[in-house]
Amino acid sequence: MRFFVRSSLTALRGAAFQGHPVESSITGLDMLGMNRSMYRTFTDVNLVARENYCANPEVVTTPTQSLLATPTHSRSSVVDRSTLVMAFHSAALNLFGLILLFHAVYSAYEHALLPPPTSHPPLSSSSTLLSSLNPRIDLPADITLETILAVLILCFGIVSGSPELRPVEWAEWAGKLEREKQDLTDAAAGAGGGMGRNPYRGLDERVGFLDIRGARREFAAWVREGGGGAS
Amino acid sequence: MISPTLLQPPAHLSPSACIQISQQAPAFLQSHTRTVLPYPLSVFSSGETQEIWQAYETLLLACLRTGDDKSASQCLERLVERFGEKNERVQALRGLYDEATAQDEAALQKVLEGYEETLKEQPTNMPIRKRRIALLQSMERPTDAMTALVGLLDTSPTDAEAWSELADLYLAQGSYSQAIYCLEEVLLVTPNAWNVHARLAEVLYLSSTASDSPGNALKGLSESMRRFCRSIELCNDYLRGYYGLKLTTTHLLDTLSKVPSKPATATSDPVFGELAPPSLASIQRLNELATAKLAEIVRRNTAGEKGWDGYEMAEVIAARELLDRDTLSIQR
């Protein structure tokens, strides 16, 4: 417990522990649900867009492709309340776990700097080993416990903050596509976001063979029937 | 930020959805003005995303449908500017625009000749070949369209979209067996397409109701029922599949009760012959299953339950009618 207090005091004094804070801030943001698509703009240079457009995305993209595509969890603008609460919980848990983890690590570091207690009995093999190579594993139990607790909290926080799982079974996935109204904002995220669309819809409504004159006539008839006034 | 509705693939929107999209066009065109930097700098400007071009295409199609030709031509101009006149997809879009804005038959004929001109230069230009076929169909020349489509499939036999189109053409002519063949070809390319299984089942059902001999009708019906079963196997809670299953099993029960003489003796060679018609008990059970499932779907959809609101309104109404018809006949 002595080291616990001591290390937190040194931390309060603002002792710098270089390297780690920077790295932690990145992973922390990632863990806190930072949207990966924010980084995407860098890759979207003109050439990529052009090539992909020219390559003409086939009418039938196999569903495995769309399932395997990199998940960009897009947050829809209209998130319902429970999701928000959930996200806040996971963010708070992650933050708490991270603080705890860093505290434990720093405590261990501080502990390692302490001079060995004089009462420590010398190991029998220490005569042949350099003293610097001989690890003294006498970490106090509170630091060990703190580390384990921090890792557990982080695990729980990350899992609870992850996006909803998609069904693995084909029939279930397909049924979900048919049954649910598709979230349009997910479609906006491209192939990876959300459930995607029925990949075989292109076989029912064939864009390549679109009869535009027929569609125009149909629309004109709809307007004449007064459909335009109703909307 | 592009409105998500613009990124939906554009075919077969309802008129009201279509007009909503096309009304966004002027604002969209305004907000995405071209600011083209010279070449090395343009790489660093991240103003361009893939979604923009999809949105332009959607807008183009929606505007053409609603008759907003001015916005459509602007969209087309930007696409041409970006991808060049020689891009096949852009060529097809230009053809689409020309078709839509053609005033009379002579103008259409000219568009058609333009397509043939292009195809003489590049016979592998698939989008233009498809446009030509669609235009032929639209000009009420189905036999020409069919010949062209068969030619296209000769060169590219794995084009599921084209096979599916050919099936529809044959079906419109009433040649069921050819349509069934084409749909089976589609299934060879995409064996997991549940909607194509359902489509094939529907065509089989149509052909069996049209055939005169009871033996053929029975065969077609049971085949159709099996196809519907497969589509349900591939897709849980598939309204179209359950609707078809209910319809076919009801018919099958009728037919089998009328011809009770030799359902079991029809079994032929177990390896190469046709499957025996299903047993009465299993049909009965499938019918019950379909009824229960349809009732559940209709109930949960009309109650507006979350996660069950994606069905088409018309389909749900049709399913309810089918169920009502059933209960009426039981009451009588």
mmCIF file of N, CA and C in Angstrom, chain B residues 123-203:
data_model
loop_
_atom_site.group_PDB
_atom_site.id
_atom_site.type_symbol
_atom_site.label_atom_id
_atom_site.label_comp_id
_atom_site.label_asym_id
_atom_site.label_seq_id
_atom_site.Cartn_x
_atom_site.Cartn_y
_atom_site.Cartn_z
ATOM 1 N N PRO B 123 -16.991 -3.920 -80.026
ATOM 2 C CA PRO B 123 -18.066 -4.917 -79.839
ATOM 3 C C PRO B 123 -18.147 -5.443 -78.418
ATOM 4 N N THR B 124 -17.138 -5.187 -77.606
ATOM 5 C CA THR B 124 -17.173 -5.724 -76.237
ATOM 6 C C THR B 124 -17.761 -4.742 -75.244
ATOM 7 N N ASN B 125 -18.319 -3.675 -75.734
ATOM 8 C CA ASN B 125 -18.863 -2.665 -74.834
ATOM 9 C C ASN B 125 -20.196 -3.152 -74.262
ATOM 10 N N MET B 126 -20.122 -3.817 -73.118
ATOM 11 C CA MET B 126 -21.314 -4.468 -72.553
ATOM 12 C C MET B 126 -22.425 -3.490 -72.175
ATOM 13 N N PRO B 127 -22.107 -2.383 -71.482
ATOM 14 C CA PRO B 127 -23.208 -1.483 -71.125
ATOM 15 C C PRO B 127 -23.988 -0.999 -72.346
ATOM 16 N N ILE B 128 -23.271 -0.709 -73.434
ATOM 17 C CA ILE B 128 -23.972 -0.240 -74.629
ATOM 18 C C ILE B 128 -24.777 -1.377 -75.254
ATOM 19 N N ARG B 129 -24.240 -2.579 -75.233
ATOM 20 C CA ARG B 129 -25.003 -3.708 -75.787
ATOM 21 C C ARG B 129 -26.303 -3.902 -75.021
ATOM 22 N N LYS B 130 -26.205 -3.749 -73.701
ATOM 23 C CA LYS B 130 -27.418 -3.904 -72.896
ATOM 24 C C LYS B 130 -28.401 -2.784 -73.163
ATOM 25 N N ARG B 131 -27.881 -1.575 -73.340
ATOM 26 C CA ARG B 131 -28.766 -0.441 -73.645
ATOM 27 C C ARG B 131 -29.487 -0.684 -74.962
ATOM 28 N N ARG B 132 -28.743 -1.229 -75.922
ATOM 29 C CA ARG B 132 -29.352 -1.451 -77.235
ATOM 30 C C ARG B 132 -30.513 -2.442 -77.101
ATOM 31 N N ILE B 133 -30.283 -3.492 -76.324
ATOM 32 C CA ILE B 133 -31.343 -4.487 -76.132
ATOM 33 C C ILE B 133 -32.548 -3.861 -75.428
ATOM 34 N N ALA B 134 -32.260 -3.048 -74.420
ATOM 35 C CA ALA B 134 -33.365 -2.410 -73.693
ATOM 36 C C ALA B 134 -34.144 -1.477 -74.607
ATOM 37 N N LEU B 135 -33.413 -0.790 -75.483
ATOM 38 C CA LEU B 135 -34.092 0.127 -76.398
ATOM 39 C C LEU B 135 -34.951 -0.641 -77.401
ATOM 40 N N LEU B 136 -34.420 -1.747 -77.902
ATOM 41 C CA LEU B 136 -35.197 -2.568 -78.835
ATOM 42 C C LEU B 136 -36.499 -3.020 -78.183
ATOM 43 N N GLN B 137 -36.388 -3.425 -76.921
ATOM 44 C CA GLN B 137 -37.580 -3.855 -76.196
ATOM 45 C C GLN B 137 -38.563 -2.716 -76.050
ATOM 46 N N SER B 138 -38.004 -1.551 -75.729
ATOM 47 C CA SER B 138 -38.846 -0.388 -75.505
ATOM 48 C C SER B 138 -39.521 0.049 -76.800
ATOM 49 N N MET B 139 -38.874 -0.262 -77.943
ATOM 50 C CA MET B 139 -39.468 0.081 -79.234
ATOM 51 C C MET B 139 -40.393 -1.025 -79.734
ATOM 52 N N GLU B 140 -40.763 -1.928 -78.829
ATOM 53 C CA GLU B 140 -41.689 -3.022 -79.157
ATOM 54 C C GLU B 140 -41.151 -3.909 -80.268
ATOM 55 N N ARG B 141 -39.893 -4.244 -80.173
ATOM 56 C CA ARG B 141 -39.344 -5.209 -81.121
ATOM 57 C C ARG B 141 -38.747 -6.362 -80.319
ATOM 58 N N PRO B 142 -39.586 -7.152 -79.660
ATOM 59 C CA PRO B 142 -39.076 -8.165 -78.731
ATOM 60 C C PRO B 142 -38.234 -9.246 -79.405
ATOM 61 N N THR B 143 -38.596 -9.610 -80.655
ATOM 62 C CA THR B 143 -37.821 -10.688 -81.291
ATOM 63 C C THR B 143 -36.388 -10.226 -81.555
ATOM 64 N N ASP B 144 -36.249 -8.946 -82.028
ATOM 65 C CA ASP B 144 -34.896 -8.422 -82.231
ATOM 66 C C ASP B 144 -34.133 -8.383 -80.915
ATOM 67 N N ALA B 145 -34.833 -7.933 -79.873
ATOM 68 C CA ALA B 145 -34.190 -7.844 -78.567
ATOM 69 C C ALA B 145 -33.719 -9.219 -78.121
ATOM 70 N N MET B 146 -34.571 -10.223 -78.353
ATOM 71 C CA MET B 146 -34.214 -11.576 -77.928
ATOM 72 C C MET B 146 -32.999 -12.083 -78.684
ATOM 73 N N THR B 147 -32.979 -11.845 -80.005
ATOM 74 C CA THR B 147 -31.833 -12.293 -80.786
ATOM 75 C C THR B 147 -30.559 -11.628 -80.274
ATOM 76 N N ALA B 148 -30.646 -10.323 -80.035
ATOM 77 C CA ALA B 148 -29.461 -9.610 -79.557
ATOM 78 C C ALA B 148 -29.020 -10.133 -78.190
ATOM 79 N N LEU B 149 -30.002 -10.420 -77.361
ATOM 80 C CA LEU B 149 -29.682 -10.885 -76.007
ATOM 81 C C LEU B 149 -29.051 -12.277 -76.050
ATOM 82 N N VAL B 150 -29.574 -13.122 -76.920
ATOM 83 C CA VAL B 150 -28.978 -14.455 -77.048
ATOM 84 C C VAL B 150 -27.538 -14.331 -77.548
ATOM 85 N N GLY B 151 -27.325 -13.378 -78.479
ATOM 86 C CA GLY B 151 -25.963 -13.139 -78.952
ATOM 87 C C GLY B 151 -25.057 -12.678 -77.820
ATOM 88 N N LEU B 152 -25.581 -11.798 -77.001
ATOM 89 C CA LEU B 152 -24.789 -11.301 -75.861
ATOM 90 C C LEU B 152 -24.441 -12.446 -74.913
ATOM 91 N N LEU B 153 -25.412 -13.334 -74.689
ATOM 92 C CA LEU B 153 -25.162 -14.438 -73.763
ATOM 93 C C LEU B 153 -24.206 -15.464 -74.368
ATOM 94 N N ASP B 154 -24.163 -15.518 -75.703
ATOM 95 C CA ASP B 154 -23.190 -16.397 -76.334
ATOM 96 C C ASP B 154 -21.776 -15.957 -75.999
ATOM 97 N N THR B 155 -21.578 -14.640 -75.996
ATOM 98 C CA THR B 155 -20.232 -14.153 -75.716
ATOM 99 C C THR B 155 -19.955 -14.073 -74.233
ATOM 100 N N SER B 156 -20.982 -13.877 -73.426
ATOM 101 C CA SER B 156 -20.733 -13.760 -71.980
ATOM 102 C C SER B 156 -21.768 -14.577 -71.218
ATOM 103 N N PRO B 157 -21.542 -15.890 -71.174
ATOM 104 C CA PRO B 157 -22.584 -16.768 -70.614
ATOM 105 C C PRO B 157 -22.688 -16.737 -69.091
ATOM 106 N N THR B 158 -21.844 -15.980 -68.426
ATOM 107 C CA THR B 158 -21.963 -15.933 -66.959
ATOM 108 C C THR B 158 -22.639 -14.653 -66.486
ATOM 109 N N ASP B 159 -23.258 -13.954 -67.388
ATOM 110 C CA ASP B 159 -23.901 -12.702 -67.006
ATOM 111 C C ASP B 159 -25.296 -13.000 -66.451
ATOM 112 N N ALA B 160 -25.395 -13.054 -65.145
ATOM 113 C CA ALA B 160 -26.667 -13.444 -64.530
ATOM 114 C C ALA B 160 -27.769 -12.440 -64.831
ATOM 115 N N GLU B 161 -27.395 -11.166 -64.877
ATOM 116 C CA GLU B 161 -28.389 -10.133 -65.152
ATOM 117 C C GLU B 161 -29.028 -10.364 -66.516
ATOM 118 N N ALA B 162 -28.184 -10.692 -67.508
ATOM 119 C CA ALA B 162 -28.702 -10.885 -68.866
ATOM 120 C C ALA B 162 -29.576 -12.131 -68.942
ATOM 121 N N TRP B 163 -29.159 -13.216 -68.261
ATOM 122 C CA TRP B 163 -29.995 -14.429 -68.259
ATOM 123 C C TRP B 163 -31.355 -14.125 -67.659
ATOM 124 N N SER B 164 -31.327 -13.350 -66.596
ATOM 125 C CA SER B 164 -32.565 -13.021 -65.904
ATOM 126 C C SER B 164 -33.475 -12.179 -66.808
ATOM 127 N N GLU B 165 -32.848 -11.258 -67.540
ATOM 128 C CA GLU B 165 -33.622 -10.436 -68.485
ATOM 129 C C GLU B 165 -34.229 -11.307 -69.577
ATOM 130 N N LEU B 166 -33.422 -12.244 -70.074
ATOM 131 C CA LEU B 166 -33.918 -13.123 -71.139
ATOM 132 C C LEU B 166 -35.094 -13.958 -70.639
ATOM 133 N N ALA B 167 -35.004 -14.391 -69.396
ATOM 134 C CA ALA B 167 -36.106 -15.160 -68.817
ATOM 135 C C ALA B 167 -37.386 -14.339 -68.820
ATOM 136 N N ASP B 168 -37.266 -13.070 -68.469
ATOM 137 C CA ASP B 168 -38.448 -12.212 -68.461
ATOM 138 C C ASP B 168 -39.008 -12.024 -69.856
ATOM 139 N N LEU B 169 -38.096 -11.889 -70.833
ATOM 140 C CA LEU B 169 -38.551 -11.731 -72.215
ATOM 141 C C LEU B 169 -39.331 -12.956 -72.672
ATOM 142 N N TYR B 170 -38.771 -14.135 -72.382
ATOM 143 C CA TYR B 170 -39.450 -15.367 -72.778
ATOM 144 C C TYR B 170 -40.788 -15.490 -72.078
ATOM 145 N N LEU B 171 -40.796 -15.109 -70.820
ATOM 146 C CA LEU B 171 -42.038 -15.214 -70.059
ATOM 147 C C LEU B 171 -43.106 -14.307 -70.650
ATOM 148 N N ALA B 172 -42.673 -13.123 -71.082
ATOM 149 C CA ALA B 172 -43.631 -12.202 -71.701
ATOM 150 C C ALA B 172 -44.194 -12.795 -72.990
ATOM 151 N N GLN B 173 -43.410 -13.641 -73.661
ATOM 152 C CA GLN B 173 -43.893 -14.298 -74.878
ATOM 153 C C GLN B 173 -44.694 -15.561 -74.564
ATOM 154 N N GLY B 174 -44.706 -15.948 -73.312
ATOM 155 C CA GLY B 174 -45.439 -17.150 -72.938
ATOM 156 C C GLY B 174 -44.676 -18.436 -73.152
ATOM 157 N N SER B 175 -43.388 -18.360 -73.445
ATOM 158 C CA SER B 175 -42.624 -19.612 -73.589
ATOM 159 C C SER B 175 -42.019 -19.972 -72.238
ATOM 160 N N TYR B 176 -42.776 -20.796 -71.516
ATOM 161 C CA TYR B 176 -42.397 -21.074 -70.127
ATOM 162 C C TYR B 176 -41.126 -21.891 -70.015
ATOM 163 N N SER B 177 -41.007 -22.916 -70.878
ATOM 164 C CA SER B 177 -39.871 -23.821 -70.678
ATOM 165 C C SER B 177 -38.559 -23.091 -70.921
ATOM 166 N N GLN B 178 -38.545 -22.156 -71.903
ATOM 167 C CA GLN B 178 -37.320 -21.393 -72.132
ATOM 168 C C GLN B 178 -37.021 -20.490 -70.938
ATOM 169 N N ALA B 179 -38.064 -19.870 -70.407
ATOM 170 C CA ALA B 179 -37.875 -18.990 -69.259
ATOM 171 C C ALA B 179 -37.313 -19.775 -68.076
ATOM 172 N N ILE B 180 -37.841 -20.999 -67.885
ATOM 173 C CA ILE B 180 -37.359 -21.832 -66.784
ATOM 174 C C ILE B 180 -35.884 -22.177 -66.998
ATOM 175 N N TYR B 181 -35.549 -22.485 -68.250
ATOM 176 C CA TYR B 181 -34.152 -22.797 -68.559
ATOM 177 C C TYR B 181 -33.246 -21.610 -68.211
ATOM 178 N N CYS B 182 -33.662 -20.409 -68.613
ATOM 179 C CA CYS B 182 -32.844 -19.224 -68.352
ATOM 180 C C CYS B 182 -32.666 -19.002 -66.852
ATOM 181 N N LEU B 183 -33.744 -19.178 -66.093
ATOM 182 C CA LEU B 183 -33.637 -18.961 -64.648
ATOM 183 C C LEU B 183 -32.740 -20.007 -64.010
ATOM 184 N N GLU B 184 -32.762 -21.212 -64.567
ATOM 185 C CA GLU B 184 -31.849 -22.228 -64.039
ATOM 186 C C GLU B 184 -30.409 -21.847 -64.318
ATOM 187 N N GLU B 185 -30.189 -21.198 -65.479
ATOM 188 C CA GLU B 185 -28.839 -20.701 -65.765
ATOM 189 C C GLU B 185 -28.428 -19.642 -64.747
ATOM 190 N N VAL B 186 -29.359 -18.753 -64.402
ATOM 191 C CA VAL B 186 -29.054 -17.743 -63.390
ATOM 192 C C VAL B 186 -28.638 -18.423 -62.095
ATOM 193 N N LEU B 187 -29.352 -19.499 -61.756
ATOM 194 C CA LEU B 187 -29.064 -20.189 -60.497
ATOM 195 C C LEU B 187 -27.717 -20.888 -60.549
ATOM 196 N N LEU B 188 -27.278 -21.258 -61.760
ATOM 197 C CA LEU B 188 -25.938 -21.845 -61.855
ATOM 198 C C LEU B 188 -24.885 -20.816 -61.488
ATOM 199 N N VAL B 189 -25.142 -19.555 -61.857
ATOM 200 C CA VAL B 189 -24.167 -18.500 -61.552
ATOM 201 C C VAL B 189 -24.275 -18.087 -60.092
ATOM 202 N N THR B 190 -25.499 -17.901 -59.622
ATOM 203 C CA THR B 190 -25.695 -17.447 -58.239
ATOM 204 C C THR B 190 -26.604 -18.429 -57.514
ATOM 205 N N PRO B 191 -26.041 -19.542 -57.056
ATOM 206 C CA PRO B 191 -26.902 -20.590 -56.498
ATOM 207 C C PRO B 191 -27.592 -20.197 -55.193
ATOM 208 N N ASN B 192 -27.161 -19.134 -54.555
ATOM 209 C CA ASN B 192 -27.774 -18.771 -53.277
ATOM 210 C C ASN B 192 -28.773 -17.641 -53.378
ATOM 211 N N ALA B 193 -29.103 -17.251 -54.592
ATOM 212 C CA ALA B 193 -30.016 -16.117 -54.745
ATOM 213 C C ALA B 193 -31.430 -16.569 -54.442
ATOM 214 N N TRP B 194 -31.894 -16.193 -53.253
ATOM 215 C CA TRP B 194 -33.209 -16.689 -52.839
ATOM 216 C C TRP B 194 -34.328 -16.106 -53.674
ATOM 217 N N ASN B 195 -34.113 -14.874 -54.170
ATOM 218 C CA ASN B 195 -35.207 -14.311 -54.966
ATOM 219 C C ASN B 195 -35.315 -14.987 -56.321
ATOM 220 N N VAL B 196 -34.180 -15.479 -56.848
ATOM 221 C CA VAL B 196 -34.254 -16.175 -58.134
ATOM 222 C C VAL B 196 -34.914 -17.536 -57.955
ATOM 223 N N HIS B 197 -34.651 -18.202 -56.826
ATOM 224 C CA HIS B 197 -35.354 -19.453 -56.544
ATOM 225 C C HIS B 197 -36.857 -19.206 -56.520
ATOM 226 N N ALA B 198 -37.260 -18.131 -55.848
ATOM 227 C CA ALA B 198 -38.685 -17.830 -55.768
ATOM 228 C C ALA B 198 -39.242 -17.502 -57.147
ATOM 229 N N ARG B 199 -38.448 -16.776 -57.922
ATOM 230 C CA ARG B 199 -38.893 -16.413 -59.275
ATOM 231 C C ARG B 199 -39.102 -17.667 -60.123
ATOM 232 N N LEU B 200 -38.126 -18.565 -60.044
ATOM 233 C CA LEU B 200 -38.232 -19.809 -60.807
ATOM 234 C C LEU B 200 -39.466 -20.589 -60.381
ATOM 235 N N ALA B 201 -39.697 -20.594 -59.078
ATOM 236 C CA ALA B 201 -40.876 -21.302 -58.578
ATOM 237 C C ALA B 201 -42.153 -20.682 -59.121
ATOM 238 N N GLU B 202 -42.157 -19.346 -59.201
ATOM 239 C CA GLU B 202 -43.357 -18.681 -59.718
ATOM 240 C C GLU B 202 -43.591 -19.048 -61.180
ATOM 241 N N VAL B 203 -42.487 -19.069 -61.957
ATOM 242 C CA VAL B 203 -42.643 -19.409 -63.371
ATOM 243 C C VAL B 203 -43.112 -20.853 -63.508
#
